[in-house]
Short mmCIF file of C-alpha atoms in Angstrom, two decimals:
data_model
loop_
_atom_site.label_atom_id
_atom_site.label_comp_id
_atom_site.label_asym_id
_atom_site.label_seq_id
_atom_site.Cartn_x
_atom_site.Cartn_y
_atom_site.Cartn_z
CA GLN A 1 -78.22 -70.10 -75.15
CA GLN A 2 -76.27 -68.47 -72.41
CA GLN A 3 -78.90 -66.35 -71.42
CA VAL A 4 -76.70 -64.19 -69.12
CA LYS A 5 -72.56 -63.63 -71.07
CA GLN A 6 -70.35 -62.35 -68.99
CA SER A 7 -66.92 -60.79 -70.39
CA PRO A 8 -63.94 -60.76 -69.42
CA GLN A 9 -62.99 -64.23 -69.03
CA SER A 10 -59.77 -63.64 -66.86
CA LEU A 11 -58.36 -60.36 -65.29
CA ILE A 12 -55.34 -58.89 -64.04
CA VAL A 13 -54.87 -55.71 -62.06
CA GLN A 14 -52.57 -53.98 -60.39
CA LYS A 15 -52.98 -53.12 -56.66
CA GLY A 16 -54.69 -49.62 -56.37
CA GLY A 17 -56.61 -50.13 -60.00
CA ILE A 18 -60.62 -50.59 -61.12
CA SER A 19 -61.37 -53.73 -61.59
CA ILE A 20 -64.67 -53.69 -64.32
CA ILE A 21 -66.26 -56.86 -65.25
CA ASN A 22 -68.79 -56.49 -68.75
CA CYS A 23 -72.64 -58.67 -68.41
CA ALA A 24 -75.46 -58.74 -71.35
CA TYR A 25 -78.52 -60.06 -71.61
CA GLU A 26 -81.45 -60.34 -73.71
CA ASN A 27 -84.58 -61.50 -72.06
CA THR A 28 -86.36 -58.06 -70.68
CA ALA A 29 -88.40 -59.97 -68.43
CA PHE A 30 -84.68 -60.24 -66.41
CA ASP A 31 -85.76 -57.78 -63.33
CA TYR A 32 -83.13 -57.90 -60.82
CA PHE A 33 -79.35 -58.38 -61.39
CA PRO A 34 -77.10 -59.55 -58.72
CA TRP A 35 -73.15 -59.87 -58.66
CA TYR A 36 -71.52 -62.80 -56.74
CA GLN A 37 -67.60 -63.13 -55.36
CA GLN A 38 -67.10 -66.79 -54.63
CA PHE A 39 -63.19 -67.50 -53.15
CA PRO A 40 -62.60 -71.30 -53.99
CA GLY A 41 -64.03 -74.15 -52.23
CA LYS A 42 -66.76 -72.34 -50.81
CA GLY A 43 -69.67 -70.53 -52.64
CA PRO A 44 -71.12 -68.13 -53.82
CA ALA A 45 -71.55 -64.91 -52.00
CA LEU A 46 -73.90 -61.94 -52.76
CA LEU A 47 -71.75 -58.97 -53.68
CA ILE A 48 -74.24 -56.03 -54.96
CA ALA A 49 -76.97 -56.44 -56.72
CA ILE A 50 -79.20 -53.06 -58.87
CA ARG A 51 -82.72 -53.05 -60.33
CA PRO A 52 -83.57 -51.82 -63.61
CA ASP A 53 -84.80 -48.55 -62.82
CA VAL A 54 -81.46 -47.02 -61.56
CA SER A 55 -78.58 -46.68 -63.50
CA GLU A 56 -75.99 -47.15 -61.20
CA LYS A 57 -76.04 -48.90 -57.23
CA LYS A 58 -72.36 -48.04 -55.01
CA GLU A 59 -71.35 -50.12 -52.25
CA GLY A 60 -68.51 -49.27 -50.85
CA ARG A 61 -65.26 -49.55 -53.25
CA PHE A 62 -67.82 -51.92 -55.73
CA THR A 63 -70.48 -50.40 -58.07
CA ILE A 64 -72.99 -51.40 -60.72
CA SER A 65 -73.88 -49.95 -63.45
CA PHE A 66 -76.60 -50.45 -65.39
CA ASN A 67 -77.13 -50.06 -69.15
CA LYS A 68 -81.17 -50.56 -69.28
CA SER A 69 -81.65 -50.21 -73.55
CA ALA A 70 -78.58 -51.36 -73.90
CA LYS A 71 -79.22 -54.11 -71.64
CA GLN A 72 -75.92 -54.26 -70.72
CA PHE A 73 -74.55 -54.18 -66.76
CA SER A 74 -70.63 -53.75 -65.22
CA LEU A 75 -68.84 -54.29 -62.35
CA HIS A 76 -66.37 -52.15 -61.04
CA ILE A 77 -64.03 -52.38 -58.17
CA MET A 78 -62.12 -49.25 -57.13
CA ASP A 79 -59.30 -49.23 -55.66
CA SER A 80 -58.94 -53.30 -56.07
CA GLN A 81 -56.94 -55.32 -53.31
CA PRO A 82 -55.28 -58.31 -53.32
CA GLY A 83 -57.64 -59.96 -51.30
CA ASP A 84 -60.83 -59.36 -54.31
CA SER A 85 -58.73 -62.11 -56.08
CA ALA A 86 -61.64 -64.16 -57.16
CA THR A 87 -63.74 -65.38 -58.87
CA TYR A 88 -67.30 -62.91 -60.07
CA PHE A 89 -70.10 -63.61 -61.30
CA CYS A 90 -73.33 -62.09 -62.90
CA ALA A 91 -76.84 -63.59 -62.63
CA ALA A 92 -79.78 -61.83 -63.67
CA ARG A 93 -83.54 -62.80 -62.66
CA ARG A 94 -86.99 -64.09 -64.26
CA ARG A 95 -89.10 -63.22 -61.60
CA ARG A 96 -91.78 -65.80 -64.06
CA GLY A 97 -90.82 -69.12 -61.73
CA ASN A 98 -88.35 -66.71 -58.91
CA GLN A 99 -85.61 -68.33 -61.85
CA PHE A 100 -81.67 -67.15 -62.24
CA TYR A 101 -79.52 -67.29 -65.52
CA PHE A 102 -76.12 -67.20 -64.04
CA GLY A 103 -72.42 -65.89 -66.37
CA THR A 104 -69.83 -67.92 -66.44
CA GLY A 105 -67.82 -66.01 -64.44
CA THR A 106 -64.10 -63.79 -64.91
CA SER A 107 -61.18 -64.51 -62.54
CA LEU A 108 -59.76 -61.40 -61.10
CA THR A 109 -56.42 -61.63 -60.34
CA VAL A 110 -55.04 -58.55 -58.23
CA ILE A 111 -51.49 -58.26 -58.04
CA PRO A 112 -49.63 -56.37 -55.32
CA ILE B 1 -76.65 -74.83 -37.63
CA ALA B 2 -76.63 -71.75 -39.40
CA GLY B 3 -77.19 -70.87 -43.08
CA ILE B 4 -77.57 -74.41 -45.23
CA THR B 5 -75.68 -77.06 -44.99
CA GLN B 6 -74.53 -79.66 -47.96
CA ALA B 7 -73.31 -83.10 -47.24
CA PRO B 8 -71.62 -85.24 -48.00
CA THR B 9 -68.83 -82.19 -49.35
CA SER B 10 -67.60 -85.24 -51.52
CA GLN B 11 -68.17 -87.87 -53.92
CA ILE B 12 -67.31 -90.00 -55.76
CA LEU B 13 -69.17 -92.35 -57.90
CA ALA B 14 -69.37 -95.25 -60.34
CA ALA B 15 -70.95 -94.76 -63.25
CA GLY B 16 -75.04 -95.95 -63.17
CA ARG B 17 -75.45 -95.65 -59.28
CA ARG B 18 -78.04 -93.39 -57.63
CA MET B 19 -76.87 -91.02 -55.49
CA THR B 20 -78.76 -88.71 -53.87
CA LEU B 21 -77.15 -84.76 -52.47
CA ARG B 22 -78.42 -83.22 -49.12
CA CYS B 23 -79.46 -79.92 -49.25
CA THR B 24 -80.92 -78.26 -45.30
CA GLN B 25 -81.06 -74.72 -44.30
CA ASP B 26 -82.30 -73.83 -41.31
CA MET B 27 -83.06 -69.86 -42.24
CA ARG B 28 -86.80 -70.29 -43.20
CA HIS B 29 -86.57 -69.39 -46.66
CA ASN B 30 -88.93 -71.03 -48.93
CA ALA B 31 -87.33 -70.87 -52.06
CA MET B 32 -84.51 -73.38 -53.07
CA TYR B 33 -81.92 -73.67 -55.44
CA TRP B 34 -79.64 -77.25 -57.05
CA TYR B 35 -77.03 -75.51 -59.82
CA ARG B 36 -74.21 -77.00 -60.50
CA GLN B 37 -70.93 -75.40 -61.38
CA ASP B 38 -68.11 -76.96 -64.44
CA LEU B 39 -64.95 -74.83 -65.28
CA GLY B 40 -66.72 -72.13 -68.36
CA LEU B 41 -69.78 -72.32 -67.77
CA GLY B 42 -70.68 -70.61 -64.71
CA LEU B 43 -73.33 -71.85 -62.15
CA ARG B 44 -76.46 -73.67 -64.35
CA LEU B 45 -79.45 -73.94 -62.43
CA ILE B 46 -80.75 -77.85 -62.55
CA HIS B 47 -84.33 -77.54 -60.65
CA TYR B 48 -85.69 -75.09 -58.61
CA SER B 49 -88.59 -74.87 -55.36
CA ASN B 50 -90.69 -71.01 -55.23
CA THR B 51 -91.97 -73.58 -51.82
CA ALA B 52 -92.33 -76.21 -49.57
CA GLY B 53 -94.60 -78.88 -51.98
CA THR B 54 -93.63 -77.35 -55.74
CA THR B 55 -90.57 -77.77 -58.03
CA GLY B 56 -89.70 -76.42 -61.22
CA LYS B 57 -87.09 -78.12 -64.24
CA GLY B 58 -84.41 -74.93 -64.43
CA GLU B 59 -81.49 -74.76 -67.54
CA VAL B 60 -80.38 -78.71 -67.05
CA PRO B 61 -82.67 -80.71 -65.38
CA ASP B 62 -82.58 -83.91 -67.10
CA GLY B 63 -81.22 -87.18 -65.81
CA TYR B 64 -82.42 -84.96 -61.85
CA SER B 65 -84.64 -84.89 -60.08
CA VAL B 66 -85.49 -82.72 -56.77
CA SER B 67 -88.06 -82.97 -53.85
CA ARG B 68 -89.22 -80.52 -51.06
CA ALA B 69 -91.69 -82.38 -48.37
CA ASN B 70 -90.74 -79.66 -45.94
CA THR B 71 -89.46 -76.03 -46.08
CA ASP B 72 -85.83 -76.54 -44.89
CA ASP B 73 -84.85 -79.67 -46.88
CA PHE B 74 -84.44 -79.85 -50.91
CA PRO B 75 -82.46 -83.37 -52.04
CA LEU B 76 -81.10 -83.25 -55.18
CA THR B 77 -81.20 -86.99 -57.17
CA LEU B 78 -79.64 -88.89 -59.49
CA ALA B 79 -80.79 -91.86 -60.78
CA SER B 80 -78.40 -93.56 -62.45
CA ALA B 81 -75.27 -91.49 -62.73
CA VAL B 82 -73.63 -90.16 -65.96
CA PRO B 83 -69.60 -88.88 -66.21
CA SER B 84 -71.60 -85.33 -67.84
CA GLN B 85 -72.78 -85.31 -64.34
CA THR B 86 -69.11 -84.46 -62.81
CA SER B 87 -69.57 -80.78 -61.12
CA VAL B 88 -69.13 -79.12 -58.04
CA TYR B 89 -72.57 -78.67 -57.20
CA PHE B 90 -74.25 -75.57 -55.26
CA CYS B 91 -77.47 -75.52 -52.84
CA ALA B 92 -78.52 -72.36 -52.15
CA SER B 93 -81.86 -71.03 -50.56
CA SER B 94 -83.55 -67.51 -51.08
CA ASP B 95 -85.86 -65.79 -48.54
CA SER B 96 -87.90 -62.81 -50.70
CA GLY B 97 -87.11 -64.63 -54.14
CA VAL B 98 -84.20 -61.65 -54.43
CA LYS B 99 -81.08 -62.67 -52.25
CA GLN B 100 -79.14 -65.97 -52.47
CA PHE B 101 -77.49 -67.68 -50.29
CA PHE B 102 -75.24 -70.25 -51.79
CA GLY B 103 -74.53 -73.95 -49.20
CA PRO B 104 -70.85 -75.09 -49.37
CA GLY B 105 -71.08 -77.32 -52.37
CA THR B 106 -70.63 -81.13 -53.31
CA ARG B 107 -68.09 -82.14 -55.25
CA LEU B 108 -69.21 -85.04 -57.58
CA THR B 109 -67.00 -87.22 -60.01
CA VAL B 110 -68.77 -89.16 -61.65
CA LEU B 111 -66.79 -92.58 -63.14
#
């Protein structure tokens, strides 16, 4: 059973547009929600993360929106660039045991 | 060494053979993790260790074992490989148990 559900599976956005990736979870024991970016042939790299006590976090062109009551969070990439083309994973950490659960990934393509 | 190293980079293995994937970090992080990445399934946690001397099972531990004799090394062993273990394996470490750093991965094919 997938603990963190991610959509869409793939996304094509025009350069300059907004990319939006959504994730949902059920386990209320999760206490930390990171997003990772992965380029082909590389390991994932932490992009941005949020804790459930805030509703939004912004770092440059990347913003996480968090809805605790709905158990949903999303990544927004503003002014998307071809260099943002990568696979993005959301994740959630269960504090007890310090275990991370990942979504199934979204392949983002930004076309010039 | 800077960060996390994994070895080998890739490996083709006959079914039934034993294989150990190596992972070493030089950041003195307490927590380490092993994930497998499969298309359409994302990253799934195999085993983890929150400190040297302790290990725990993740989502998909069957067929795999780990040990954590010291802070820096966290090897993953497949005792008798099966084709369903064909995957890309990533090792990760974490300082505060929050921010994870991933290695470059090992691509394993079991025939």
